[in-house]
Amino acid sequence: MTTHYNFDYDARRRFLKLTLSGLWDRETLAAFQREAAALLSKVTNAGHADASGRILIDVRDYAVQSQEIADAVSALVPTYGVLAERIAVIWSQSALQKMQMRRLLTSDKLRFMMSEEEALAWLFDAPLAKTG
């Protein structure tokens, strides 16, 4: 399994597809954090600082990570989640991965899905009802 990540941002649709895979080390985490920060800066500098974006996180090939790596990656979700109305996570059949993802990723705008088609359908469905 190759260790990597990929950011695919569509500014017109305010859509980020983030693919995570492999078992990460500290170097991979540091590179990921730098690229994530650069993307956030690019998005906010383009005037997209409201919460109308959509994020798809594909972790089907993402190994169960060490506690240190998992905590650091999950800490980024609230940072970037403020720019998203909806966040979908596509996960694998791994029971251990599901346990780790459920523990680390919590948000009322986040849903776990089994396929990209299901995730995209939910992400681009009608806007969430605003409360308050």
Tab-separated table of N, CA and C in Angstrom:
chain	number	residue	atom	x	y	z
A	1	MET	N	0.848	-1.173	0.000
A	1	MET	CA	0.000	0.000	0.000
A	1	MET	C	0.900	1.246	0.000
A	2	THR	N	0.697	2.122	-0.954
A	2	THR	CA	1.475	3.349	-1.051
A	2	THR	C	0.925	4.378	-0.069
A	3	THR	N	1.803	5.038	0.630
A	3	THR	CA	1.382	6.073	1.560
A	3	THR	C	1.249	7.382	0.808
A	4	HIS	N	0.053	7.965	0.838
A	4	HIS	CA	-0.118	9.269	0.211
A	4	HIS	C	-1.448	9.907	0.579
A	5	TYR	N	-1.613	11.102	0.039
A	5	TYR	CA	-2.848	11.859	0.175
A	5	TYR	C	-2.979	12.704	-1.082
A	6	ASN	N	-4.201	13.121	-1.369
A	6	ASN	CA	-4.426	13.955	-2.539
A	6	ASN	C	-5.540	14.948	-2.242
A	7	PHE	N	-5.293	16.217	-2.562
A	7	PHE	CA	-6.296	17.267	-2.458
A	7	PHE	C	-6.764	17.579	-3.874
A	8	ASP	N	-8.056	17.512	-4.113
A	8	ASP	CA	-8.618	17.861	-5.417
A	8	ASP	C	-9.725	18.878	-5.152
A	9	TYR	N	-9.417	20.165	-5.394
A	9	TYR	CA	-10.354	21.232	-5.050
A	9	TYR	C	-10.965	21.838	-6.307
A	10	ASP	N	-12.282	21.909	-6.328
A	10	ASP	CA	-13.043	22.522	-7.411
A	10	ASP	C	-13.640	23.812	-6.860
A	11	ALA	N	-13.010	24.946	-7.187
A	11	ALA	CA	-13.433	26.232	-6.632
A	11	ALA	C	-14.840	26.619	-7.079
A	12	ARG	N	-15.185	26.308	-8.303
A	12	ARG	CA	-16.506	26.678	-8.820
A	12	ARG	C	-17.616	26.039	-7.995
A	13	ARG	N	-17.442	24.774	-7.662
A	13	ARG	CA	-18.461	24.048	-6.886
A	13	ARG	C	-18.211	24.105	-5.380
A	14	ARG	N	-17.094	24.734	-4.976
A	14	ARG	CA	-16.706	24.775	-3.560
A	14	ARG	C	-16.645	23.369	-2.989
A	15	PHE	N	-15.954	22.496	-3.727
A	15	PHE	CA	-15.911	21.070	-3.396
A	15	PHE	C	-14.471	20.605	-3.267
A	16	LEU	N	-14.169	19.966	-2.148
A	16	LEU	CA	-12.851	19.375	-1.918
A	16	LEU	C	-13.005	17.869	-1.795
A	17	LYS	N	-12.262	17.151	-2.627
A	17	LYS	CA	-12.161	15.702	-2.455
A	17	LYS	C	-10.774	15.436	-1.904
A	18	LEU	N	-10.735	14.845	-0.739
A	18	LEU	CA	-9.490	14.527	-0.052
A	18	LEU	C	-9.380	13.012	0.031
A	19	THR	N	-8.305	12.480	-0.529
A	19	THR	CA	-8.082	11.037	-0.493
A	19	THR	C	-6.877	10.769	0.399
A	20	LEU	N	-7.073	9.890	1.378
A	20	LEU	CA	-6.000	9.497	2.295
A	20	LEU	C	-5.765	8.002	2.123
A	21	SER	N	-4.490	7.608	2.123
A	21	SER	CA	-4.208	6.173	2.020
A	21	SER	C	-2.900	5.843	2.722
A	22	GLY	N	-2.740	4.558	3.005
A	22	GLY	CA	-1.492	4.072	3.573
A	22	GLY	C	-1.347	4.307	5.061
A	23	LEU	N	-0.189	3.924	5.543
A	23	LEU	CA	0.187	4.116	6.943
A	23	LEU	C	1.140	5.301	6.989
A	24	TRP	N	0.792	6.328	7.729
A	24	TRP	CA	1.558	7.570	7.740
A	24	TRP	C	2.621	7.578	8.824
A	25	ASP	N	3.697	8.319	8.530
A	25	ASP	CA	4.716	8.613	9.526
A	25	ASP	C	4.668	10.120	9.788
A	26	ARG	N	5.540	10.610	10.643
A	26	ARG	CA	5.538	12.044	10.982
A	26	ARG	C	5.854	12.925	9.778
A	27	GLU	N	6.720	12.454	8.901
A	27	GLU	CA	7.060	13.240	7.699
A	27	GLU	C	5.849	13.398	6.789
A	28	THR	N	5.107	12.323	6.599
A	28	THR	CA	3.897	12.397	5.776
A	28	THR	C	2.893	13.341	6.413
A	29	LEU	N	2.717	13.238	7.726
A	29	LEU	CA	1.805	14.116	8.440
A	29	LEU	C	2.211	15.575	8.280
A	30	ALA	N	3.488	15.878	8.446
A	30	ALA	CA	3.957	17.259	8.336
A	30	ALA	C	3.723	17.810	6.925
A	31	ALA	N	4.000	17.007	5.902
A	31	ALA	CA	3.773	17.436	4.519
A	31	ALA	C	2.275	17.671	4.283
A	32	PHE	N	1.451	16.761	4.786
A	32	PHE	CA	-0.001	16.889	4.661
A	32	PHE	C	-0.481	18.187	5.328
A	33	GLN	N	-0.005	18.457	6.533
A	33	GLN	CA	-0.413	19.668	7.252
A	33	GLN	C	-0.008	20.932	6.494
A	34	ARG	N	1.188	20.938	5.902
A	34	ARG	CA	1.628	22.099	5.117
A	34	ARG	C	0.730	22.309	3.898
A	35	GLU	N	0.445	21.233	3.169
A	35	GLU	CA	-0.390	21.354	1.977
A	35	GLU	C	-1.828	21.723	2.336
A	36	ALA	N	-2.333	21.199	3.440
A	36	ALA	CA	-3.686	21.545	3.885
A	36	ALA	C	-3.757	23.023	4.252
A	37	ALA	N	-2.747	23.536	4.929
A	37	ALA	CA	-2.721	24.956	5.297
A	37	ALA	C	-2.649	25.836	4.053
A	38	ALA	N	-1.856	25.436	3.060
A	38	ALA	CA	-1.754	26.205	1.816
A	38	ALA	C	-3.089	26.230	1.082
A	39	LEU	N	-3.783	25.115	1.056
A	39	LEU	CA	-5.087	25.059	0.404
A	39	LEU	C	-6.099	25.937	1.140
A	40	LEU	N	-6.103	25.873	2.459
A	40	LEU	CA	-7.017	26.711	3.235
A	40	LEU	C	-6.764	28.187	2.946
A	41	SER	N	-5.516	28.581	2.882
A	41	SER	CA	-5.168	29.957	2.576
A	41	SER	C	-5.662	30.352	1.188
A	42	LYS	N	-5.463	29.473	0.218
A	42	LYS	CA	-5.914	29.725	-1.159
A	42	LYS	C	-7.433	29.901	-1.208
A	43	VAL	N	-8.156	29.037	-0.515
A	43	VAL	CA	-9.619	29.084	-0.507
A	43	VAL	C	-10.116	30.372	0.150
A	44	THR	N	-9.578	30.717	1.307
A	44	THR	CA	-10.035	31.925	1.999
A	44	THR	C	-9.616	33.189	1.256
A	45	ASN	N	-8.437	33.183	0.637
A	45	ASN	CA	-8.002	34.338	-0.147
A	45	ASN	C	-8.863	34.545	-1.392
A	46	ALA	N	-9.498	33.477	-1.852
A	46	ALA	CA	-10.397	33.575	-3.005
A	46	ALA	C	-11.789	34.045	-2.578
A	47	GLY	N	-11.956	34.345	-1.291
A	47	GLY	CA	-13.228	34.842	-0.798
A	47	GLY	C	-14.220	33.773	-0.408
A	48	HIS	N	-13.758	32.562	-0.261
A	48	HIS	CA	-14.643	31.455	0.110
A	48	HIS	C	-14.500	31.135	1.591
A	49	ALA	N	-14.855	32.078	2.427
A	49	ALA	CA	-14.668	31.895	3.861
A	49	ALA	C	-15.961	31.538	4.587
A	50	ASP	N	-17.065	31.380	3.855
A	50	ASP	CA	-18.317	30.999	4.504
A	50	ASP	C	-18.451	29.480	4.532
A	51	ALA	N	-19.481	28.999	5.197
A	51	ALA	CA	-19.654	27.560	5.381
A	51	ALA	C	-20.551	26.946	4.313
A	52	SER	N	-20.261	27.201	3.048
A	52	SER	CA	-21.115	26.654	1.990
A	52	SER	C	-20.414	25.585	1.159
A	53	GLY	N	-19.233	25.188	1.551
A	53	GLY	CA	-18.491	24.185	0.798
A	53	GLY	C	-18.943	22.766	1.099
A	54	ARG	N	-18.394	21.853	0.322
A	54	ARG	CA	-18.651	20.426	0.501
A	54	ARG	C	-17.295	19.721	0.537
A	55	ILE	N	-17.142	18.765	1.438
A	55	ILE	CA	-15.889	18.018	1.552
A	55	ILE	C	-16.196	16.527	1.494
A	56	LEU	N	-15.454	15.821	0.660
A	56	LEU	CA	-15.527	14.368	0.565
A	56	LEU	C	-14.164	13.830	0.976
A	57	ILE	N	-14.131	13.003	2.012
A	57	ILE	CA	-12.887	12.406	2.491
A	57	ILE	C	-12.960	10.910	2.233
A	58	ASP	N	-12.064	10.434	1.396
A	58	ASP	CA	-12.033	9.009	1.041
A	58	ASP	C	-10.922	8.335	1.830
A	59	VAL	N	-11.312	7.474	2.759
A	59	VAL	CA	-10.336	6.779	3.604
A	59	VAL	C	-10.373	5.267	3.384
A	60	ARG	N	-10.905	4.839	2.243
A	60	ARG	CA	-11.025	3.399	1.993
A	60	ARG	C	-9.681	2.684	2.021
A	61	ASP	N	-8.601	3.359	1.600
A	61	ASP	CA	-7.271	2.744	1.595
A	61	ASP	C	-6.353	3.343	2.660
A	62	TYR	N	-6.930	3.993	3.633
A	62	TYR	CA	-6.189	4.629	4.714
A	62	TYR	C	-6.093	3.636	5.864
A	63	ALA	N	-4.884	3.276	6.216
A	63	ALA	CA	-4.674	2.293	7.284
A	63	ALA	C	-5.096	2.864	8.635
A	64	VAL	N	-5.343	1.990	9.584
A	64	VAL	CA	-5.552	2.434	10.960
A	64	VAL	C	-4.220	3.027	11.408
A	65	GLN	N	-4.272	4.261	11.890
A	65	GLN	CA	-3.052	5.023	12.193
A	65	GLN	C	-2.680	4.931	13.673
A	66	SER	N	-1.429	5.320	13.950
A	66	SER	CA	-1.013	5.440	15.346
A	66	SER	C	-1.867	6.527	15.995
A	67	GLN	N	-1.946	6.506	17.301
A	67	GLN	CA	-2.748	7.502	18.020
A	67	GLN	C	-2.288	8.914	17.682
A	68	GLU	N	-0.990	9.139	17.642
A	68	GLU	CA	-0.433	10.463	17.357
A	68	GLU	C	-0.879	10.967	15.986
A	69	ILE	N	-0.755	10.140	14.969
A	69	ILE	CA	-1.115	10.537	13.606
A	69	ILE	C	-2.623	10.738	13.504
A	70	ALA	N	-3.386	9.799	14.041
A	70	ALA	CA	-4.848	9.888	13.973
A	70	ALA	C	-5.360	11.157	14.645
A	71	ASP	N	-4.849	11.475	15.815
A	71	ASP	CA	-5.278	12.678	16.525
A	71	ASP	C	-4.936	13.947	15.748
A	72	ALA	N	-3.743	13.992	15.160
A	72	ALA	CA	-3.322	15.181	14.410
A	72	ALA	C	-4.176	15.380	13.155
A	73	VAL	N	-4.467	14.306	12.452
A	73	VAL	CA	-5.298	14.415	11.245
A	73	VAL	C	-6.721	14.809	11.633
A	74	SER	N	-7.274	14.197	12.653
A	74	SER	CA	-8.655	14.513	13.038
A	74	SER	C	-8.787	15.942	13.562
A	75	ALA	N	-7.710	16.510	14.109
A	75	ALA	CA	-7.747	17.888	14.591
A	75	ALA	C	-7.949	18.883	13.449
A	76	LEU	N	-7.639	18.468	12.224
A	76	LEU	CA	-7.813	19.357	11.077
A	76	LEU	C	-9.275	19.456	10.637
A	77	VAL	N	-10.087	18.463	10.960
A	77	VAL	CA	-11.478	18.464	10.491
A	77	VAL	C	-12.242	19.697	10.985
A	78	PRO	N	-12.183	20.062	12.274
A	78	PRO	CA	-12.895	21.278	12.685
A	78	PRO	C	-12.352	22.542	12.011
A	79	THR	N	-11.046	22.596	11.780
A	79	THR	CA	-10.434	23.756	11.135
A	79	THR	C	-11.002	23.969	9.744
A	80	TYR	N	-11.096	22.908	8.977
A	80	TYR	CA	-11.587	23.009	7.604
A	80	TYR	C	-13.095	22.845	7.533
A	81	GLY	N	-13.648	22.207	8.537
A	81	GLY	CA	-15.086	22.002	8.566
A	81	GLY	C	-15.887	23.286	8.654
A	82	VAL	N	-15.280	24.371	9.167
A	82	VAL	CA	-15.997	25.645	9.238
A	82	VAL	C	-16.309	26.183	7.839
A	83	LEU	N	-15.604	25.695	6.829
A	83	LEU	CA	-15.848	26.137	5.455
A	83	LEU	C	-16.791	25.201	4.716
A	84	ALA	N	-17.333	24.223	5.412
A	84	ALA	CA	-18.176	23.219	4.754
A	84	ALA	C	-19.552	23.152	5.390
A	85	GLU	N	-20.535	23.006	4.530
A	85	GLU	CA	-21.886	22.763	5.005
A	85	GLU	C	-22.085	21.272	5.269
A	86	ARG	N	-21.394	20.469	4.452
A	86	ARG	CA	-21.491	19.015	4.602
A	86	ARG	C	-20.125	18.374	4.394
A	87	ILE	N	-19.880	17.306	5.150
A	87	ILE	CA	-18.649	16.526	5.028
A	87	ILE	C	-19.052	15.054	4.963
A	88	ALA	N	-18.627	14.381	3.903
A	88	ALA	CA	-18.899	12.949	3.770
A	88	ALA	C	-17.582	12.199	3.844
A	89	VAL	N	-17.585	11.093	4.555
A	89	VAL	CA	-16.410	10.240	4.678
A	89	VAL	C	-16.763	8.876	4.098
A	90	ILE	N	-15.985	8.442	3.110
A	90	ILE	CA	-16.159	7.105	2.548
A	90	ILE	C	-15.162	6.208	3.259
A	91	TRP	N	-15.662	5.192	3.923
A	91	TRP	CA	-14.770	4.314	4.666
A	91	TRP	C	-14.792	2.908	4.129
A	92	SER	N	-13.862	2.118	4.627
A	92	SER	CA	-13.707	0.738	4.159
A	92	SER	C	-14.573	-0.202	4.972
A	93	GLN	N	-14.447	-1.465	4.696
A	93	GLN	CA	-15.166	-2.494	5.440
A	93	GLN	C	-14.469	-2.839	6.762
A	94	SER	N	-13.287	-2.289	7.006
A	94	SER	CA	-12.515	-2.607	8.205
A	94	SER	C	-13.235	-2.144	9.478
A	95	ALA	N	-13.540	-3.069	10.355
A	95	ALA	CA	-14.200	-2.737	11.616
A	95	ALA	C	-13.303	-1.848	12.477
A	96	LEU	N	-12.002	-2.113	12.456
A	96	LEU	CA	-11.072	-1.309	13.245
A	96	LEU	C	-11.008	0.125	12.725
A	97	GLN	N	-10.972	0.281	11.404
A	97	GLN	CA	-10.962	1.631	10.824
A	97	GLN	C	-12.251	2.364	11.194
A	98	LYS	N	-13.374	1.692	11.103
A	98	LYS	CA	-14.649	2.322	11.442
A	98	LYS	C	-14.648	2.793	12.894
A	99	MET	N	-14.118	1.975	13.793
A	99	MET	CA	-14.045	2.367	15.203
A	99	MET	C	-13.189	3.618	15.366
A	100	GLN	N	-12.025	3.649	14.685
A	100	GLN	CA	-11.144	4.803	14.802
A	100	GLN	C	-11.794	6.046	14.206
A	101	MET	N	-12.417	5.922	13.056
A	101	MET	CA	-13.042	7.073	12.405
A	101	MET	C	-14.213	7.613	13.232
A	102	ARG	N	-15.027	6.742	13.773
A	102	ARG	CA	-16.170	7.192	14.593
A	102	ARG	C	-15.696	7.938	15.833
A	103	ARG	N	-14.588	7.478	16.392
A	103	ARG	CA	-14.057	8.124	17.593
A	103	ARG	C	-13.456	9.484	17.271
A	104	LEU	N	-12.783	9.577	16.136
A	104	LEU	CA	-12.037	10.787	15.819
A	104	LEU	C	-12.841	11.858	15.087
A	105	LEU	N	-13.775	11.441	14.261
A	105	LEU	CA	-14.488	12.390	13.423
A	105	LEU	C	-15.924	12.541	13.910
A	106	THR	N	-16.179	13.643	14.552
A	106	THR	CA	-17.527	13.904	15.048
A	106	THR	C	-17.943	15.311	14.649
A	107	SER	N	-19.083	15.413	14.043
A	107	SER	CA	-19.646	16.706	13.660
A	107	SER	C	-21.074	16.460	13.202
A	108	ASP	N	-21.949	17.419	13.459
A	108	ASP	CA	-23.322	17.255	13.000
A	108	ASP	C	-23.436	17.426	11.486
A	109	LYS	N	-22.388	17.922	10.829
A	109	LYS	CA	-22.405	18.054	9.372
A	109	LYS	C	-21.712	16.899	8.669
A	110	LEU	N	-21.302	15.899	9.405
A	110	LEU	CA	-20.522	14.794	8.857
A	110	LEU	C	-21.346	13.506	8.794
A	111	ARG	N	-21.210	12.785	7.677
A	111	ARG	CA	-21.860	11.482	7.519
A	111	ARG	C	-20.850	10.484	6.973
A	112	PHE	N	-20.971	9.247	7.392
A	112	PHE	CA	-20.129	8.163	6.885
A	112	PHE	C	-20.891	7.424	5.797
A	113	MET	N	-20.210	7.129	4.697
A	113	MET	CA	-20.830	6.469	3.551
A	113	MET	C	-19.965	5.288	3.114
A	114	MET	N	-20.576	4.381	2.349
A	114	MET	CA	-19.847	3.217	1.847
A	114	MET	C	-19.383	3.386	0.403
A	115	SER	N	-19.941	4.370	-0.335
A	115	SER	CA	-19.544	4.540	-1.734
A	115	SER	C	-19.444	6.021	-2.082
A	116	GLU	N	-18.668	6.301	-3.112
A	116	GLU	CA	-18.519	7.686	-3.571
A	116	GLU	C	-19.842	8.204	-4.133
A	117	GLU	N	-20.582	7.361	-4.821
A	117	GLU	CA	-21.859	7.776	-5.394
A	117	GLU	C	-22.833	8.213	-4.298
A	118	GLU	N	-22.915	7.426	-3.236
A	118	GLU	CA	-23.786	7.745	-2.106
A	118	GLU	C	-23.338	9.057	-1.451
A	119	ALA	N	-22.035	9.217	-1.291
A	119	ALA	CA	-21.491	10.422	-0.663
A	119	ALA	C	-21.787	11.661	-1.493
A	120	LEU	N	-21.553	11.587	-2.804
A	120	LEU	CA	-21.805	12.741	-3.678
A	120	LEU	C	-23.286	13.103	-3.712
A	121	ALA	N	-24.144	12.099	-3.728
A	121	ALA	CA	-25.584	12.359	-3.728
A	121	ALA	C	-25.982	13.120	-2.462
A	122	TRP	N	-25.458	12.711	-1.321
A	122	TRP	CA	-25.781	13.396	-0.073
A	122	TRP	C	-25.152	14.789	-0.021
A	123	LEU	N	-23.908	14.905	-0.445
A	123	LEU	CA	-23.216	16.194	-0.386
A	123	LEU	C	-23.930	17.270	-1.190
A	124	PHE	N	-24.426	16.915	-2.361
A	124	PHE	CA	-24.998	17.913	-3.255
A	124	PHE	C	-26.522	17.897	-3.276
A	125	ASP	N	-27.116	17.261	-2.272
A	125	ASP	CA	-28.554	17.275	-2.102
A	125	ASP	C	-28.950	18.662	-1.602
A	126	ALA	N	-30.197	18.819	-1.223
A	126	ALA	CA	-30.681	20.110	-0.721
A	126	ALA	C	-29.847	20.567	0.464
A	127	PRO	N	-29.677	21.875	0.607
A	127	PRO	CA	-28.901	22.400	1.756
A	127	PRO	C	-29.496	21.952	3.074
A	128	LEU	N	-28.643	21.843	4.075
A	128	LEU	CA	-29.099	21.491	5.418
A	128	LEU	C	-29.958	22.615	5.976
A	129	ALA	N	-30.946	22.263	6.753
A	129	ALA	CA	-31.792	23.272	7.383
A	129	ALA	C	-30.981	24.002	8.435
A	130	LYS	N	-31.083	25.304	8.447
A	130	LYS	CA	-30.382	26.114	9.432
A	130	LYS	C	-31.208	26.167	10.698
A	131	THR	N	-30.545	26.051	11.837
A	131	THR	CA	-31.238	26.117	13.114
A	131	THR	C	-30.800	27.358	13.863
A	132	GLY	N	-31.647	27.844	14.711
A	132	GLY	CA	-31.271	28.951	15.562
A	132	GLY	C	-31.736	30.257	15.153
